[in-house]
Amino acid sequence: MHSSATVLAVVPARAGSKGIPGKNLRTVGGRSLVRRAVESARSAALIDAVVVTTDGDAIAAEARAAGADVVRRPADLAGDQASSESALLHVLDELEAAGDALPEVLVFLQATSPFIDPDDLDTAIRRVAEGHADVVFAAAPSHAFLWRIADDGSAVAVNHDAATRPRRQDRAAEYRETGASYVMRTDGFRQHRHRFHGRVELIAVDPAGAIDIDDETDLITADATAEATADATADARAAAVPIHAPDHDPSPTRAAPALNGAP
């Protein structure tokens, strides 16, 4: 693989998965998870190239069909204990070994998040590229009252005073890391070998699309979300088309984009 990308997106997608066999090739809204991630990255204006790192032949074929380059991941980086960071570092090492320039900005995308908005990626990339942050990750706002179970089995309030029940609008939002995207400076990532380093910021994403695929129930939920989003987009387009054609060409009306930026 040869790349002179200033902004490189990498999608780790190994073949093995205990929770959902063949997970990265399972479909949401008629498209595989790996294809959805690649197509979201390719739809972002600021991403120059997309790479899928995998140990699976079928995933590699699907990634290429979706428009991505492929880096074959060695077996020792494709097991259950291998970190995502190790896969990202391997891609960068392969680029360097090939004599290619490393990207300035690295975009780490997880195929298990099927609704990645390209506009959110561009916003995060700008923050990093312009020097405002070293890392920007996707997070969904939450006003949930969280609890944990203590060693004695009792429930303990985590992020609130249990004796005080403020209204939602009176509580500052907290943010749940979605796992969908992490945008970072490549040099900082290689130095620290971890996705969080330096100044870290988050970009708030739509909670409705903040679904991470861990089990079959998540796939059902994601499919329903994709169908509802497609229906809403189709309705918006239909509403924009006049019943009777006017004598002049109407101004184009843009329908609201789907959660993953697809039309």
CSV table of C-alpha atoms in Angstrom, one decimal, residues 17-223:
chain,number,residue,atom,x,y,z
A,17,SER,CA,-15.6,-12.6,17.2
A,18,LYS,CA,-17.0,-14.6,20.0
A,19,GLY,CA,-20.1,-12.6,20.6
A,20,ILE,CA,-21.3,-12.5,17.0
A,21,PRO,CA,-19.5,-14.8,14.6
A,22,GLY,CA,-18.4,-12.9,11.5
A,23,LYS,CA,-19.6,-9.7,13.1
A,24,ASN,CA,-17.8,-7.2,10.8
A,25,LEU,CA,-19.6,-8.7,7.8
A,26,ARG,CA,-23.1,-8.6,9.4
A,27,THR,CA,-25.4,-6.1,7.8
A,28,VAL,CA,-27.3,-3.1,9.0
A,29,GLY,CA,-29.7,-1.5,6.6
A,30,GLY,CA,-28.5,-3.9,3.9
A,31,ARG,CA,-24.8,-3.0,4.2
A,32,SER,CA,-22.1,-4.8,6.1
A,33,LEU,CA,-20.6,-3.1,9.1
A,34,VAL,CA,-17.2,-2.8,7.6
A,35,ARG,CA,-18.7,-1.3,4.4
A,36,ARG,CA,-20.7,1.3,6.4
A,37,ALA,CA,-17.5,2.4,8.2
A,38,VAL,CA,-15.5,2.7,5.0
A,39,GLU,CA,-18.3,4.6,3.2
A,40,SER,CA,-18.7,7.0,6.1
A,41,ALA,CA,-15.0,7.7,6.0
A,42,ARG,CA,-14.9,8.2,2.3
A,43,SER,CA,-17.8,10.6,2.6
A,44,ALA,CA,-15.9,12.8,4.9
A,45,ALA,CA,-14.5,15.8,3.0
A,46,LEU,CA,-11.2,15.9,5.0
A,47,ILE,CA,-10.2,12.2,4.9
A,48,ASP,CA,-7.7,11.5,2.2
A,49,ALA,CA,-7.5,7.7,2.4
A,50,VAL,CA,-9.1,4.8,4.1
A,51,VAL,CA,-7.4,1.5,5.3
A,52,VAL,CA,-9.0,-1.6,6.7
A,53,THR,CA,-6.7,-3.7,8.8
A,54,THR,CA,-7.8,-7.3,8.9
A,55,ASP,CA,-6.8,-11.0,9.1
A,56,GLY,CA,-9.9,-12.1,7.1
A,57,ASP,CA,-10.1,-12.7,3.4
A,58,ALA,CA,-13.8,-12.0,3.1
A,59,ILE,CA,-13.4,-8.8,5.1
A,60,ALA,CA,-10.5,-7.7,2.9
A,61,ALA,CA,-12.6,-8.3,-0.2
A,62,GLU,CA,-15.5,-6.4,1.2
A,63,ALA,CA,-13.2,-3.5,2.2
A,64,ARG,CA,-11.7,-3.2,-1.2
A,65,ALA,CA,-15.2,-3.4,-2.8
A,66,ALA,CA,-16.2,-0.5,-0.6
A,67,GLY,CA,-13.2,1.6,-1.7
A,68,ALA,CA,-10.6,1.0,1.0
A,69,ASP,CA,-7.0,-0.1,0.9
A,70,VAL,CA,-6.2,-3.2,3.0
A,71,VAL,CA,-3.4,-4.0,5.4
A,72,ARG,CA,-3.2,-7.7,6.3
A,73,ARG,CA,-2.9,-8.1,10.1
A,74,PRO,CA,-0.6,-10.8,11.5
A,75,ALA,CA,-2.2,-13.4,13.7
A,76,ASP,CA,-0.6,-12.1,16.9
A,77,LEU,CA,-2.4,-8.8,16.4
A,78,ALA,CA,-5.7,-10.4,15.6
A,79,GLY,CA,-6.5,-12.3,18.8
A,80,ASP,CA,-9.0,-11.5,21.6
A,81,GLN,CA,-6.2,-10.0,23.7
A,82,ALA,CA,-4.8,-7.7,21.0
A,83,SER,CA,-5.5,-4.0,21.4
A,84,SER,CA,-6.9,-1.7,18.8
A,85,GLU,CA,-3.8,0.5,19.3
A,86,SER,CA,-1.6,-2.4,18.3
A,87,ALA,CA,-3.5,-2.7,15.0
A,88,LEU,CA,-3.2,1.0,14.3
A,89,LEU,CA,0.5,1.1,15.1
A,90,HIS,CA,1.0,-1.9,12.7
A,91,VAL,CA,-0.6,0.0,9.9
A,92,LEU,CA,1.7,3.0,10.5
A,93,ASP,CA,4.7,0.8,10.7
A,94,GLU,CA,3.7,-0.8,7.4
A,95,LEU,CA,3.5,2.6,5.8
A,96,GLU,CA,6.9,3.6,7.1
A,97,ALA,CA,8.4,0.3,6.0
A,98,ALA,CA,7.1,1.0,2.5
A,99,GLY,CA,8.8,4.4,2.5
A,100,ASP,CA,5.5,6.3,2.6
A,101,ALA,CA,5.0,9.5,4.5
A,102,LEU,CA,3.0,9.1,7.6
A,103,PRO,CA,-0.3,11.0,7.9
A,104,GLU,CA,-0.5,14.1,10.1
A,105,VAL,CA,-3.9,13.1,11.4
A,106,LEU,CA,-5.0,9.5,12.2
A,107,VAL,CA,-8.7,8.7,12.3
A,108,PHE,CA,-9.6,5.5,14.1
A,109,LEU,CA,-13.0,4.2,13.2
A,110,GLN,CA,-14.8,1.1,14.7
A,111,ALA,CA,-17.0,-0.8,12.3
A,112,THR,CA,-19.2,-1.9,15.3
A,113,SER,CA,-20.6,1.7,15.3
A,114,PRO,CA,-22.9,1.6,12.2
A,115,PHE,CA,-24.0,5.3,12.2
A,116,ILE,CA,-20.8,7.4,11.8
A,117,ASP,CA,-21.6,10.8,10.5
A,118,PRO,CA,-19.0,12.1,8.1
A,119,ASP,CA,-19.8,15.7,9.2
A,120,ASP,CA,-18.8,14.7,12.8
A,121,LEU,CA,-15.6,13.3,11.5
A,122,ASP,CA,-14.8,16.5,9.6
A,123,THR,CA,-15.5,18.6,12.7
A,124,ALA,CA,-13.2,16.5,14.8
A,125,ILE,CA,-10.4,16.5,12.2
A,126,ARG,CA,-10.5,20.3,12.0
A,127,ARG,CA,-10.0,20.5,15.8
A,128,VAL,CA,-6.9,18.3,15.6
A,129,ALA,CA,-5.5,19.6,12.3
A,130,GLU,CA,-5.8,23.3,13.4
A,131,GLY,CA,-4.0,22.5,16.7
A,132,HIS,CA,-6.9,23.0,19.1
A,133,ALA,CA,-6.7,19.4,20.4
A,134,ASP,CA,-4.4,16.3,20.2
A,135,VAL,CA,-7.4,13.9,20.4
A,136,VAL,CA,-11.1,14.3,19.7
A,137,PHE,CA,-13.5,11.4,20.3
A,138,ALA,CA,-17.2,10.8,19.7
A,139,ALA,CA,-19.5,10.9,22.8
A,140,ALA,CA,-23.2,10.9,23.3
A,141,PRO,CA,-24.7,13.3,25.9
A,142,SER,CA,-26.4,11.6,28.9
A,143,HIS,CA,-28.5,12.8,31.9
A,144,ALA,CA,-28.7,9.3,33.4
A,145,PHE,CA,-28.6,8.7,37.1
A,146,LEU,CA,-25.9,6.1,37.4
A,147,TRP,CA,-25.5,3.5,40.2
A,148,ARG,CA,-23.1,0.7,41.1
A,149,ILE,CA,-23.4,-2.3,43.3
A,150,ALA,CA,-21.2,-2.2,46.4
A,151,ASP,CA,-19.4,-5.3,47.8
A,152,ASP,CA,-22.2,-5.8,50.3
A,153,GLY,CA,-24.8,-5.8,47.5
A,154,SER,CA,-26.3,-2.4,48.2
A,155,ALA,CA,-26.8,0.2,45.5
A,156,VAL,CA,-24.5,3.3,45.6
A,157,ALA,CA,-25.1,6.5,43.6
A,158,VAL,CA,-22.2,7.2,41.3
A,159,ASN,CA,-22.7,10.6,39.5
A,160,HIS,CA,-25.3,12.2,41.8
A,161,ASP,CA,-26.6,12.8,45.3
A,162,ALA,CA,-29.3,10.2,45.8
A,163,ALA,CA,-31.1,12.6,48.2
A,164,THR,CA,-31.4,15.3,45.5
A,165,ARG,CA,-33.5,14.8,42.3
A,166,PRO,CA,-32.9,17.8,40.1
A,167,ARG,CA,-34.8,18.2,36.9
A,168,ARG,CA,-33.1,17.1,33.7
A,169,GLN,CA,-32.7,20.7,32.5
A,170,ASP,CA,-31.0,21.6,35.8
A,171,ARG,CA,-28.3,19.0,35.4
A,172,ALA,CA,-25.2,19.5,33.2
A,173,ALA,CA,-24.9,16.7,30.6
A,174,GLU,CA,-22.4,14.0,31.0
A,175,TYR,CA,-21.0,12.2,28.0
A,176,ARG,CA,-20.8,8.5,27.1
A,177,GLU,CA,-17.9,7.4,24.9
A,178,THR,CA,-19.5,5.8,21.9
A,179,GLY,CA,-16.4,4.0,20.5
A,180,ALA,CA,-17.3,5.2,17.0
A,181,SER,CA,-14.4,7.5,16.2
A,182,TYR,CA,-11.1,8.8,17.6
A,183,VAL,CA,-9.2,11.5,15.7
A,184,MET,CA,-5.6,12.1,16.9
A,185,ARG,CA,-2.3,13.5,15.9
A,186,THR,CA,-0.2,10.7,14.5
A,187,ASP,CA,3.0,11.8,16.1
A,188,GLY,CA,1.4,12.0,19.5
A,189,PHE,CA,-0.2,8.6,19.1
A,190,ARG,CA,3.1,6.9,18.1
A,191,GLN,CA,4.8,8.5,21.0
A,192,HIS,CA,2.3,7.6,23.7
A,193,ARG,CA,1.0,4.4,21.9
A,194,HIS,CA,-2.5,5.1,23.2
A,195,ARG,CA,-5.5,6.8,21.7
A,196,PHE,CA,-5.8,9.3,24.6
A,197,HIS,CA,-2.8,11.7,24.9
A,198,GLY,CA,-2.2,15.5,25.3
A,199,ARG,CA,-5.3,17.7,25.1
A,200,VAL,CA,-8.4,15.6,24.7
A,201,GLU,CA,-11.7,16.9,23.5
A,202,LEU,CA,-15.0,15.3,22.6
A,203,ILE,CA,-17.6,15.9,19.9
A,204,ALA,CA,-21.2,15.3,21.0
A,205,VAL,CA,-23.0,13.0,18.6
A,206,ASP,CA,-26.6,12.2,18.2
A,207,PRO,CA,-27.6,9.6,20.9
A,208,ALA,CA,-30.1,8.0,18.5
A,209,GLY,CA,-27.2,6.7,16.4
A,210,ALA,CA,-24.8,6.0,19.2
A,211,ILE,CA,-25.2,2.2,18.9
A,212,ASP,CA,-22.3,-0.2,19.4
A,213,ILE,CA,-22.8,-3.7,18.1
A,214,ASP,CA,-22.0,-6.2,20.8
A,215,ASP,CA,-24.8,-8.8,20.4
A,216,GLU,CA,-27.7,-9.8,18.2
A,217,THR,CA,-30.0,-7.4,20.0
A,218,ASP,CA,-27.8,-4.5,19.0
A,219,LEU,CA,-28.1,-5.6,15.4
A,220,ILE,CA,-31.9,-5.7,15.6
A,221,THR,CA,-31.9,-2.2,17.1
A,222,ALA,CA,-29.5,-0.9,14.5
A,223,ASP,CA,-31.5,-2.4,11.7
